[in-house]
Coordinates of C-alpha atoms in Angstrom, one line a residue:
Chain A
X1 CA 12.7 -12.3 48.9
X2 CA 16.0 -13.2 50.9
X3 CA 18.5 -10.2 50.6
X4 CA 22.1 -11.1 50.1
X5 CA 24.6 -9.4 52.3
X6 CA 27.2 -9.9 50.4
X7 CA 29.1 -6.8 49.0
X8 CA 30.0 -8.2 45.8
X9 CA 25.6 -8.8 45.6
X10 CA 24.0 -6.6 42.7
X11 CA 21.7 -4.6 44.0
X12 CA 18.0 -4.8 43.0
X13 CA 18.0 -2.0 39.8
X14 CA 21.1 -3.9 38.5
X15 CA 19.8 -7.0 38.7
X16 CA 16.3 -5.9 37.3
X17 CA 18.5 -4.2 34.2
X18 CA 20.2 -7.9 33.6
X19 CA 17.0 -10.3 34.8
X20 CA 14.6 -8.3 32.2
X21 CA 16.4 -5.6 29.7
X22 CA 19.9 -7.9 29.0
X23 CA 21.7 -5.2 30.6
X24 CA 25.4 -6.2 31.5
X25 CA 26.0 -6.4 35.3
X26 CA 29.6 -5.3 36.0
X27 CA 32.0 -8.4 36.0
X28 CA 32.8 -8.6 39.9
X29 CA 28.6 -9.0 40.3
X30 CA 28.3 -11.7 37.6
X31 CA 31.1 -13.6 38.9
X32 CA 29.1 -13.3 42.4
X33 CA 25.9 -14.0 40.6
X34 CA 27.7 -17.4 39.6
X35 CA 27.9 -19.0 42.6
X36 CA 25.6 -17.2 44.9
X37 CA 22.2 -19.4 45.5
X38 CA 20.5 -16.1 47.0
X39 CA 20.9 -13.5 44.2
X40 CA 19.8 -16.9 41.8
X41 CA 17.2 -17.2 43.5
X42 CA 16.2 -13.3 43.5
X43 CA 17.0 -13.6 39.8
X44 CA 14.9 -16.3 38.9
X45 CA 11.7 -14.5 41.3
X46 CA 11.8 -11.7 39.1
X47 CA 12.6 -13.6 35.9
X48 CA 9.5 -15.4 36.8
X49 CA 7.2 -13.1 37.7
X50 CA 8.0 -10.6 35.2
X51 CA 7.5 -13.5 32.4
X52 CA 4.2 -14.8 34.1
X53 CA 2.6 -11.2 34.1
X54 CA 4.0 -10.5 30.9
X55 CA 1.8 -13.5 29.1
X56 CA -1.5 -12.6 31.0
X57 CA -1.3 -8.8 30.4
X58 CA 0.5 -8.5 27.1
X59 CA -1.4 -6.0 24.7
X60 CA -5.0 -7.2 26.5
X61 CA -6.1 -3.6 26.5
X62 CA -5.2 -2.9 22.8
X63 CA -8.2 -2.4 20.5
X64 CA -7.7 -5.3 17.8
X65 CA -5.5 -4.4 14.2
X66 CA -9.3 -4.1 12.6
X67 CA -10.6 -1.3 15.1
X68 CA -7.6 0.6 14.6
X69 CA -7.8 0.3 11.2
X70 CA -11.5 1.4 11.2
X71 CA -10.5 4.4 13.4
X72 CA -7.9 5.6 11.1
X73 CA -10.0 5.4 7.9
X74 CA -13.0 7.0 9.7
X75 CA -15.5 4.2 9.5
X76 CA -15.4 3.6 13.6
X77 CA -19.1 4.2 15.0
X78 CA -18.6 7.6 16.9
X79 CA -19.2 6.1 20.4
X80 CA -16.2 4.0 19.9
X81 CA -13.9 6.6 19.1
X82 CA -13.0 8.3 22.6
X83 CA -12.4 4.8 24.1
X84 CA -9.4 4.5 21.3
X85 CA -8.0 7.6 21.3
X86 CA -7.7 7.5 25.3
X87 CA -5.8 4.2 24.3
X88 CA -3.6 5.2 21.9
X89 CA -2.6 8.0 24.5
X90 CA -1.4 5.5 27.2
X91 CA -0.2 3.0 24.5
X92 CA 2.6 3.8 22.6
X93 CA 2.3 0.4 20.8
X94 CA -1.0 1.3 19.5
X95 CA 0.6 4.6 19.1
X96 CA 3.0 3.1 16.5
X97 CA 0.9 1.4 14.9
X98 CA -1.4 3.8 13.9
X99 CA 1.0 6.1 12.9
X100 CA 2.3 3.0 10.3
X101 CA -1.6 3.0 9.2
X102 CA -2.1 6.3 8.1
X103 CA 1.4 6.1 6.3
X104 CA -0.1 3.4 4.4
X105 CA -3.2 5.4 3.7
X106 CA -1.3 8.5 3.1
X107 CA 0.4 6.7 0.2
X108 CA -1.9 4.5 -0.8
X109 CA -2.0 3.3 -4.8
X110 CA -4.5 1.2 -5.9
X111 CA -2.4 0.5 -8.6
X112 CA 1.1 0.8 -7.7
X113 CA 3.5 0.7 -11.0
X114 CA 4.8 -2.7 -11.1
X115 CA 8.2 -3.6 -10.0
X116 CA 10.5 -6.2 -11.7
X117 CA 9.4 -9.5 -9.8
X118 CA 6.0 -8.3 -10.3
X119 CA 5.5 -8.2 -13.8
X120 CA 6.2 -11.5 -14.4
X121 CA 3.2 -13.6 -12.7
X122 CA 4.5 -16.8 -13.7
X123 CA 6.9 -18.4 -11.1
X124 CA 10.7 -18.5 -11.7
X125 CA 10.9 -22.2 -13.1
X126 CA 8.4 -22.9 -15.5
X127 CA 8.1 -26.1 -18.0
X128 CA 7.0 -26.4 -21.6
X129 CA 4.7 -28.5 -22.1
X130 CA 6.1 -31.2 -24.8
X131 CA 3.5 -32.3 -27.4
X132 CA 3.1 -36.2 -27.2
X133 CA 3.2 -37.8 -30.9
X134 CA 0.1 -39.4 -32.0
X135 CA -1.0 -42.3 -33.5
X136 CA -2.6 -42.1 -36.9
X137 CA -6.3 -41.3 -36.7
X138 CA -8.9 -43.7 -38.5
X139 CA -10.6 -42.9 -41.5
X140 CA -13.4 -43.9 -39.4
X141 CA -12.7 -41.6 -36.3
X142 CA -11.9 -38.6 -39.0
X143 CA -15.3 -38.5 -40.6
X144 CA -17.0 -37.8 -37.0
X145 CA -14.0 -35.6 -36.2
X146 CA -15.8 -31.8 -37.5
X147 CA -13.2 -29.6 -39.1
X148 CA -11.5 -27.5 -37.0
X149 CA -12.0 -30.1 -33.8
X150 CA -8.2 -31.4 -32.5
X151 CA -7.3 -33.5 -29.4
X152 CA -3.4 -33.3 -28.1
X153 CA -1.5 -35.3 -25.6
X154 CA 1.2 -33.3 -23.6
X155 CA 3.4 -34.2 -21.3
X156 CA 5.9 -31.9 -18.4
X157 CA 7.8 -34.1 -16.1
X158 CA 4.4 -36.4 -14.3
X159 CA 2.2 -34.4 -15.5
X160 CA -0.3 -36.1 -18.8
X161 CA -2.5 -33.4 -20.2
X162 CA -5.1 -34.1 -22.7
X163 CA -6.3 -30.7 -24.5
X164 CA -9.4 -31.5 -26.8
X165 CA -11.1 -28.8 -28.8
X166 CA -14.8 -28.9 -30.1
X167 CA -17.9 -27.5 -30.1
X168 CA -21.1 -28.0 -27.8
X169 CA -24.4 -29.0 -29.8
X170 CA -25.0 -24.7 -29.7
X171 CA -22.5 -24.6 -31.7
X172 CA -20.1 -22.9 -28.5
X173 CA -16.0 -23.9 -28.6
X174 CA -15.4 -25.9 -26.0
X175 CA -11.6 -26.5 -24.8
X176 CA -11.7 -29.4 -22.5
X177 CA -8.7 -30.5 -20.8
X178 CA -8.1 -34.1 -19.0
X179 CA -4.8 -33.5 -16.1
X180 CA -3.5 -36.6 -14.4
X181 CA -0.5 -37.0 -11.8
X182 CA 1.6 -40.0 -13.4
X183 CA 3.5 -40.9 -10.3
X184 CA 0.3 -41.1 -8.2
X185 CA -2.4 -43.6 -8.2
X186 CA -4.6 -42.2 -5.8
X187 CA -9.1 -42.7 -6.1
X188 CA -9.4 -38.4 -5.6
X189 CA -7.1 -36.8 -8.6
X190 CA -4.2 -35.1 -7.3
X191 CA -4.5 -31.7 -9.4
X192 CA -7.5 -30.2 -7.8
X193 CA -7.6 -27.3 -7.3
X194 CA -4.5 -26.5 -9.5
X195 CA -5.8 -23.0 -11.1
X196 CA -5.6 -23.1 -15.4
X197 CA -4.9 -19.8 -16.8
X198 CA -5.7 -19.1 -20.9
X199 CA -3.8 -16.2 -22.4
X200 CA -4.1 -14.5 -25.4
X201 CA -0.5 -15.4 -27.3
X202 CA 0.4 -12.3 -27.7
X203 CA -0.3 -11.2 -24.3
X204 CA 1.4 -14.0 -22.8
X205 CA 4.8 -13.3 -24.9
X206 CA 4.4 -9.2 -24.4
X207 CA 4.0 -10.1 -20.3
X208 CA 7.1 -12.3 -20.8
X209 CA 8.9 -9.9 -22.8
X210 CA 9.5 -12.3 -25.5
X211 CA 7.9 -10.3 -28.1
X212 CA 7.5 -6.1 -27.9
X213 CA 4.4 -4.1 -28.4
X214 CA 3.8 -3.3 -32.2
X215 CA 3.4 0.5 -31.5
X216 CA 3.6 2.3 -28.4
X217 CA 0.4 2.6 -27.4
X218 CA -0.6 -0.8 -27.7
X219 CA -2.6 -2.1 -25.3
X220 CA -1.8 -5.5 -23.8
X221 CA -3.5 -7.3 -20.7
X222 CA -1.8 -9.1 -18.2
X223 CA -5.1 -10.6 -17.0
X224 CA -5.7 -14.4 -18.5
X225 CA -8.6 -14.2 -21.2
X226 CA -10.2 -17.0 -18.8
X227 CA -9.5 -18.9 -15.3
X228 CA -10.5 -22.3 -14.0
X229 CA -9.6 -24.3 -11.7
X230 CA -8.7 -28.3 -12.3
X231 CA -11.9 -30.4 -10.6
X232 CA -12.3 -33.6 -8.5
X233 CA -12.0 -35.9 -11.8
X234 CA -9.2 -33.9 -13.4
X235 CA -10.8 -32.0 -15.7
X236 CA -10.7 -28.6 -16.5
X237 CA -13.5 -26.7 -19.5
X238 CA -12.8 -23.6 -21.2
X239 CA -16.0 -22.2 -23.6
X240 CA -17.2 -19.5 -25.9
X241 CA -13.3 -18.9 -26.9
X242 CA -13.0 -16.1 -29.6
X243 CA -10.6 -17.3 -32.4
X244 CA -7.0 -17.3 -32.3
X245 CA -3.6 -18.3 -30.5
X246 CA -3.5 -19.0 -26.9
X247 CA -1.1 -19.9 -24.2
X248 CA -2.4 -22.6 -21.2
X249 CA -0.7 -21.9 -17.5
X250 CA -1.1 -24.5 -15.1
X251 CA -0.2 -23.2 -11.5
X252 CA 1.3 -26.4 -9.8
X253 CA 2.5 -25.6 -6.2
X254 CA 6.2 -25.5 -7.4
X255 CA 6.7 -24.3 -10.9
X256 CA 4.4 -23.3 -13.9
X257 CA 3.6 -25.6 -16.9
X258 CA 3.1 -23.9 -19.9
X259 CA 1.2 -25.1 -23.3
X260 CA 1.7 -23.3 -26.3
X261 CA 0.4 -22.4 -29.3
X262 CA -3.0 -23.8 -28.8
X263 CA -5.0 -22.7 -32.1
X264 CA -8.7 -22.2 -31.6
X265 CA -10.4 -21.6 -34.9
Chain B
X1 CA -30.4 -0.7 -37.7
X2 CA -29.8 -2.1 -34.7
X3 CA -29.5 -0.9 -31.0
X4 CA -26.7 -2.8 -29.3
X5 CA -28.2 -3.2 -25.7
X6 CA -25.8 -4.7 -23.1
X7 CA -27.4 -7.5 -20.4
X8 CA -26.8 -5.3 -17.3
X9 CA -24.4 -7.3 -15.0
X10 CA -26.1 -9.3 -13.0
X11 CA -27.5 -10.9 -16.1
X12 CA -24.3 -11.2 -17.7
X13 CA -22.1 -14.5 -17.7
X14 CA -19.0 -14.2 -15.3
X15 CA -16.4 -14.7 -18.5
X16 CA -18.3 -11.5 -19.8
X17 CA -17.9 -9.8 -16.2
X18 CA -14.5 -10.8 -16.3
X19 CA -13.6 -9.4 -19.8
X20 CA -16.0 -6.2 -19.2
X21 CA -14.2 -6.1 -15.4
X22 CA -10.9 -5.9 -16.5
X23 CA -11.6 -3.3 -19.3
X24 CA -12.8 -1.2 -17.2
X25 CA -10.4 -1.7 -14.5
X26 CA -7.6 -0.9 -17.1
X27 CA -9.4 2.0 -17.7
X28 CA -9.6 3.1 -13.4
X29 CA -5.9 2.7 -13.6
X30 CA -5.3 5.1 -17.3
X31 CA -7.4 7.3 -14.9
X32 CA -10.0 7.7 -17.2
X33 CA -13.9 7.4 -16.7
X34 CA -14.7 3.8 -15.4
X35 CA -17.9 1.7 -14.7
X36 CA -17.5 -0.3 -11.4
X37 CA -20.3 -2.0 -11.9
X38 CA -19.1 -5.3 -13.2
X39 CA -15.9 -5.3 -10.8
X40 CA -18.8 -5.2 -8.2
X41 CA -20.9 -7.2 -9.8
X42 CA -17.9 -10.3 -9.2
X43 CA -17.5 -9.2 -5.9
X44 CA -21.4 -9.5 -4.9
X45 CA -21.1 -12.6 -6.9
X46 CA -18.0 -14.0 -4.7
X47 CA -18.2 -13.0 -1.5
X48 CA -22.4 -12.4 -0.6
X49 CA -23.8 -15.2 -2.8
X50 CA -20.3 -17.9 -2.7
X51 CA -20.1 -18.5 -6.1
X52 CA -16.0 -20.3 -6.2
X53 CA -16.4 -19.6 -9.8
X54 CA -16.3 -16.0 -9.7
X55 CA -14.3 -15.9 -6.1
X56 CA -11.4 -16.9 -8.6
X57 CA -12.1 -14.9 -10.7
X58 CA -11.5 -12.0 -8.0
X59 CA -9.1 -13.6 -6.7
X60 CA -6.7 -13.2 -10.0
X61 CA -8.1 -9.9 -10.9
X62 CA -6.7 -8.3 -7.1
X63 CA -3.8 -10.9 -6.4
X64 CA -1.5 -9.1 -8.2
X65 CA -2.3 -5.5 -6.7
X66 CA -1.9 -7.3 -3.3
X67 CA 1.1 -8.8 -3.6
X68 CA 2.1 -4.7 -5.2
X69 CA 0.8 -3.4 -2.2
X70 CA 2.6 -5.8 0.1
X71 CA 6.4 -5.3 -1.5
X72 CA 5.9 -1.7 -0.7
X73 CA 4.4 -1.7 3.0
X74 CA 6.4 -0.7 5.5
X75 CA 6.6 -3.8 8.1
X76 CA 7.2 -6.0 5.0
X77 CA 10.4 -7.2 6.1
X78 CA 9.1 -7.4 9.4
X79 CA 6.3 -10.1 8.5
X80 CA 8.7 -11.8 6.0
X81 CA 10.4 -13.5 8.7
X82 CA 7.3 -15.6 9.6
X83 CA 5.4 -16.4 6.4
X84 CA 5.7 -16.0 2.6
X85 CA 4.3 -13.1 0.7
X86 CA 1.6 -15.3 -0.7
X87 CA 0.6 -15.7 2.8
X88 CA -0.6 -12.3 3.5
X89 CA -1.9 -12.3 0.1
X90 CA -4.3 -15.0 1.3
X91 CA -4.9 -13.9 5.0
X92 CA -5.9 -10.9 3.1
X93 CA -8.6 -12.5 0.7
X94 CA -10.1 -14.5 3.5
X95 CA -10.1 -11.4 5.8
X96 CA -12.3 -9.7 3.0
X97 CA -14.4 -12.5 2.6
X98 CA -15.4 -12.6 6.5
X99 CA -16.2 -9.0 6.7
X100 CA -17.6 -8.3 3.6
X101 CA -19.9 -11.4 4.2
X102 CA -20.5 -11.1 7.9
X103 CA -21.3 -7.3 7.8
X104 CA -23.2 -7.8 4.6
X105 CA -21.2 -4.9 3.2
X106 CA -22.0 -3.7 -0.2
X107 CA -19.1 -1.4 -2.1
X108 CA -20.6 1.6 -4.4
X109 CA -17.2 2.2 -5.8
X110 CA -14.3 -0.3 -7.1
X111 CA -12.2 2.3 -5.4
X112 CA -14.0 1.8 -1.8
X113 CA -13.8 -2.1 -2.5
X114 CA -9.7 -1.9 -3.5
X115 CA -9.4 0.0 0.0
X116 CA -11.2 -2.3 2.2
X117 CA -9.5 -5.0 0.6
X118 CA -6.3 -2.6 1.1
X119 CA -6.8 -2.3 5.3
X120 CA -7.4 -6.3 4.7
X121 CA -3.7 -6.8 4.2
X122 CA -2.8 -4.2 6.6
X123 CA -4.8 -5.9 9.7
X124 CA -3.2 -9.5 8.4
X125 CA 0.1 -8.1 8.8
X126 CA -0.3 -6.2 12.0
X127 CA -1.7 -9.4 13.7
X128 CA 1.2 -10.9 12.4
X129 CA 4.1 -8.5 14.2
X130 CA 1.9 -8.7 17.3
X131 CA 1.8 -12.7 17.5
X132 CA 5.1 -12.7 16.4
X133 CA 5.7 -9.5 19.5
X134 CA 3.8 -12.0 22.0
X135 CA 6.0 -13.4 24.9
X136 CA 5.9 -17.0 24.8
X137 CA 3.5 -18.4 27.8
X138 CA 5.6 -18.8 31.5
X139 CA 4.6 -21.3 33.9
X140 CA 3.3 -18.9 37.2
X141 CA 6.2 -18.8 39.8
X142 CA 6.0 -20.6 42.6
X143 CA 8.3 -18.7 45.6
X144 CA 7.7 -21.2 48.2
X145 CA 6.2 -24.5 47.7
X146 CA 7.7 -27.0 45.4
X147 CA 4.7 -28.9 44.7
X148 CA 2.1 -26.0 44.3
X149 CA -0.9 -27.6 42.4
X150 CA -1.0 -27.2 38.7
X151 CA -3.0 -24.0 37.7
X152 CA -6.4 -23.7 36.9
X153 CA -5.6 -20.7 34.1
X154 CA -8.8 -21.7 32.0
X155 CA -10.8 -21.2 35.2
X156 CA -9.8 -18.3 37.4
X157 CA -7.9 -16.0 34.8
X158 CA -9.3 -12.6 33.0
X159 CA -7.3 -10.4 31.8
X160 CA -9.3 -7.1 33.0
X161 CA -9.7 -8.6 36.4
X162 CA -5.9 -9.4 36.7
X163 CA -4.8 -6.1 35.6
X164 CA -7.7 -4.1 37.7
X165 CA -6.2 -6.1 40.7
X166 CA -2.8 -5.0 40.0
X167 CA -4.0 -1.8 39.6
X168 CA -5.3 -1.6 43.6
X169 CA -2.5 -3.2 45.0
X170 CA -0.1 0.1 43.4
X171 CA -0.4 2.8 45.3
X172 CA 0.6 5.8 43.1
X173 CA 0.1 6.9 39.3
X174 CA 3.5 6.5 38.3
X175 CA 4.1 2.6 39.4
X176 CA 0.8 1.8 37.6
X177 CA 1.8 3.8 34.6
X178 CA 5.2 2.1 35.2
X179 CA 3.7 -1.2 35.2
X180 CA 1.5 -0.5 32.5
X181 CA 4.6 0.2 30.1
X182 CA 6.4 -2.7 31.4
X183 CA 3.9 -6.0 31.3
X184 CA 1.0 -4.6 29.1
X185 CA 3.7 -3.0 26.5
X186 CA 6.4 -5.3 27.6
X187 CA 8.9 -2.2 26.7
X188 CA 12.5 -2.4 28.4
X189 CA 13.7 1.0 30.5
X190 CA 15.5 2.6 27.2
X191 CA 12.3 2.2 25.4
X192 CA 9.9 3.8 27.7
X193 CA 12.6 6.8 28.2
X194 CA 12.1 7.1 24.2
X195 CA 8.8 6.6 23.6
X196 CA 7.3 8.3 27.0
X197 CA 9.6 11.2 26.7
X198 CA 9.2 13.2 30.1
X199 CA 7.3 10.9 32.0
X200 CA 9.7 9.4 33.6
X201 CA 13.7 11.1 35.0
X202 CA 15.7 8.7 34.5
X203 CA 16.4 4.8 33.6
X204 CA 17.8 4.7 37.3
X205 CA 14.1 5.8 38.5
X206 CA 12.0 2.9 36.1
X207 CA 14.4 0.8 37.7
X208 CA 13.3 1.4 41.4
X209 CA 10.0 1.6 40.2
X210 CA 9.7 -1.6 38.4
X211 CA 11.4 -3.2 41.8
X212 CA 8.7 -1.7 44.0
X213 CA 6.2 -2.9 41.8
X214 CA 7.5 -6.6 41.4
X215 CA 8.3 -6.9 45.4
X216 CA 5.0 -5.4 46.2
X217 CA 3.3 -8.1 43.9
X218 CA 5.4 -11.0 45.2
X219 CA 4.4 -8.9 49.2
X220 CA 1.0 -9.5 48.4
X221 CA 1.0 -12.9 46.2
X222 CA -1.9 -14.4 48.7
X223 CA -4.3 -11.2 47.1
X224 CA -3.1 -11.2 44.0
X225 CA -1.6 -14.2 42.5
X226 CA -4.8 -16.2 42.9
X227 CA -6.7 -14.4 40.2
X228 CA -3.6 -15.6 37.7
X229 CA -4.8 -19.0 38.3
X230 CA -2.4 -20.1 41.9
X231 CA -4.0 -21.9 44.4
X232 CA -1.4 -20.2 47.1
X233 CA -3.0 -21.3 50.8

């Protein structure tokens, strides 16, 4: 490199500070640095090379976030052990970063009490479902209906839902449950995937704080009774329901649709 | 009367492992006597024979200590600035999945399966500060020729052999230690004076190190700069 004989020139540590840390140079030496094609060009050799060398060697000596996670929870084979530890001496990055992992094991809860956000697993905006009236059923089309057995129509914003309840020829409940997008006409259905959640009633309002536990030691899960997902044709099957009220959650990307009070009997 | 006898759970239906699961998970977390077997059970299920059925199923029984354990690690706000918490959430499922299925691993205890699946979200989010840590790729300098051919980096370039190179061409311990900090740790001089207390005097000494190392790398480009992938003649 071409030295610049200038006395106003920064030397090479200053210009090292301000190429690579963002040091300041003193304001006689930038104002050289402005117009001085030399120091630029001395600037932009180390800029360079210290940005070349930086993407070719950066961390390719560290063990990978899996082996030093094995290493700090003592499930590294013993012959890889001295290889990491003579790392984490030279590298204080590794260094750190172990230190953060057995933080995280030191206080490690495999149930950590739930915070506010958390104990509400359904996303901030949520619809309710809106029950679609229904035409009069046929004298006809009651007498093969078997008591108990109910079909509903929903709808939340372009979102149709069919929910029909009946048994299998075992004699198992069967929910069955037809989703179609109404603003999309697409061959493949545009809800797969979309995961269904059926909660007990009463779990559902206790989890939403809408209703309180009858005594304190009532137990209430947070869990769904039963998950599925929504398949290619749209359709989604819940079976072998006990009796009672239950609450439908249908995870769509953006918000939560909610059915209530479905009665299984 | 009758003896009630329970199908052991590999014969049992997953809603019935799912019901029995969270029972006794409820119980793990009251502290009280537990059988893992049927949070196991889903997990075999899941992860070692594929079954999407019950990988749901896992999947909403250990979400929601996931995303618990993720509001309350300590880089949290570091990672939020790239991707959502659901993202770690899922990194962290699918990290399971690979090992668990690749090493054929098989948990004796829910806790030993809630702790892998634990270190799972702790390795998603420490390769997420390092990419996010990683400089962003530079073009190799060219100090004399303007029309230098393009690189072959694919070709010629390995890391170990780059680094061992630099390694001969510095003569003494502390410029290799020094350039060790500096490109493999990418650490600025205040840094490396706080976190390699005593190894060096000064900042005013990494300085004239770290220019003795960079002028005797651009000195001896023609011996060194070809393993980065230059065609210098």
């Amino acid at each position: 490199m071409t030295d610049c004989n200038n006395s106003m020139a920064p030397n090479d540590e200053e210009l090292l500070s301000y190429a690579l840390d963002d040091e300041p140079l003193p304001r006689e030496k930038e104002g050289h640095l402005a117009y001085c094609f030399i120091c630029q060009q001395r600037l932009d050799d180390y800029k360079r090379t210290h940005a070349y060398l930086l993407t070719r060697l950066y961390r390719t000596q560290c063990p990978s976030a899996t082996m030093l996670n094995y290493y700090c929870a003592d499930l590294l084979a013993m012959d890889q052990v001295p290889s990491i530890e003579s790392h984490l001496h030279a590298c204080p990055l590794c260094a750190n970063e172990v230190a953060m992992i057995r933080q995280t094991l030191a206080n490690f809860d495999p149930f950590p009490p739930e915070d506010e956000a958390s104990a509400m697993p359904i996303t901030a905006r949520h619809i309710i479902a809106s029950p679609v009236p229904q035409r009069r059923t046929s004298a006809a089309a009651r007498s093969i209906i078997r008591e108990g057995e109910w079909s509903q129509q929903y709808r939340a914003e372009a979102l149709g839902i069919l929910l029909q309840f009946s048994y299998s020829s075992n004699g198992d409940n069967l929910l069955l449950g037809v989703f179609s997008n109404g603003y999309v006409v697409s061959e493949t259905n545009t809800c797969e995937g979309i995961v269904v959640d059926l909660y007990r009633a009463v779990d559902f309002q206790l989890m939403q704080g809408l209703a309180r536990p009858s005594s304190p030691s009532q137990q209430h899960s947070t869990m769904p009774l039963q998950i599925t997902q929504i398949d290619d044709l749209g359709n989604i099957v819940f079976n072998a329901i006990p009796g009672g009220k239950y609450t439908m959650v249908v995870h769509l990307p953006d918000c939560d649709v909610i059915i209530e009070d479905l009665t299984i009997s | 009367m009758g003896i009630s006898m329970e199908n052991s759970p590999r014969e049992m239906s997953l809603t019935s492992l799912a019901h029995r699961s969270f029972e006794e998970m409820s119980k793990y977390r009251r502290k009280e006597p537990s059988d893992d077997r049927y949070c196991l059970e889903i997990v075999r299920r899941a992860v070692l024979q594929g079954d999407d059925e019950a990988w749901t199923v896992l999947y909403r029984q250990f979400s929601e200590n996931l995303r618990l354990w993720f509001r309350r690690h300590p880089w949290k706000d570091m990672v939020l600035q790239y991707e959502q918490e659901e993202h770690y959430v899922d990194l962290a499922f699918e990290r399971f999945w690979k090992s668990v299925r690749k090493q054929e691993l098989s948990f004796t205890t829910l806790a030993a399966a809630m702790s892998y699946l634990h270190m799972c979200l702790n390795c998603s989010v420490m390769d997420m500060v390092r990419d996010g840590t990683r400089p962003k790729e530079a073009p190799l300098p060219d100090y004399t020729q303007a029309n230098a051919p393009e690189p072959l980096v694919e070709d010629l370039y390995h890391e170990n052999e780059v680094w061992e190179a630099m390694e001969r061409l510095l003569p003494n311990d502390k410029e290799k230690r020094l350039a060790y900090l500096h490109f493999h740790c990418n650490l600025k001089a205040r840094e490396i004076m706080q976190f390699c207390p005593g190894e060096f005097g000064s900042e005013h000494e990494i300085y004239r190190l770290k220019r003795n190392v960079i002028d005797r790398l651009i000195r001896n480009k023609d011996k060194f700069l070809w393993r980065l992938g230059g065609s210098e003649s």
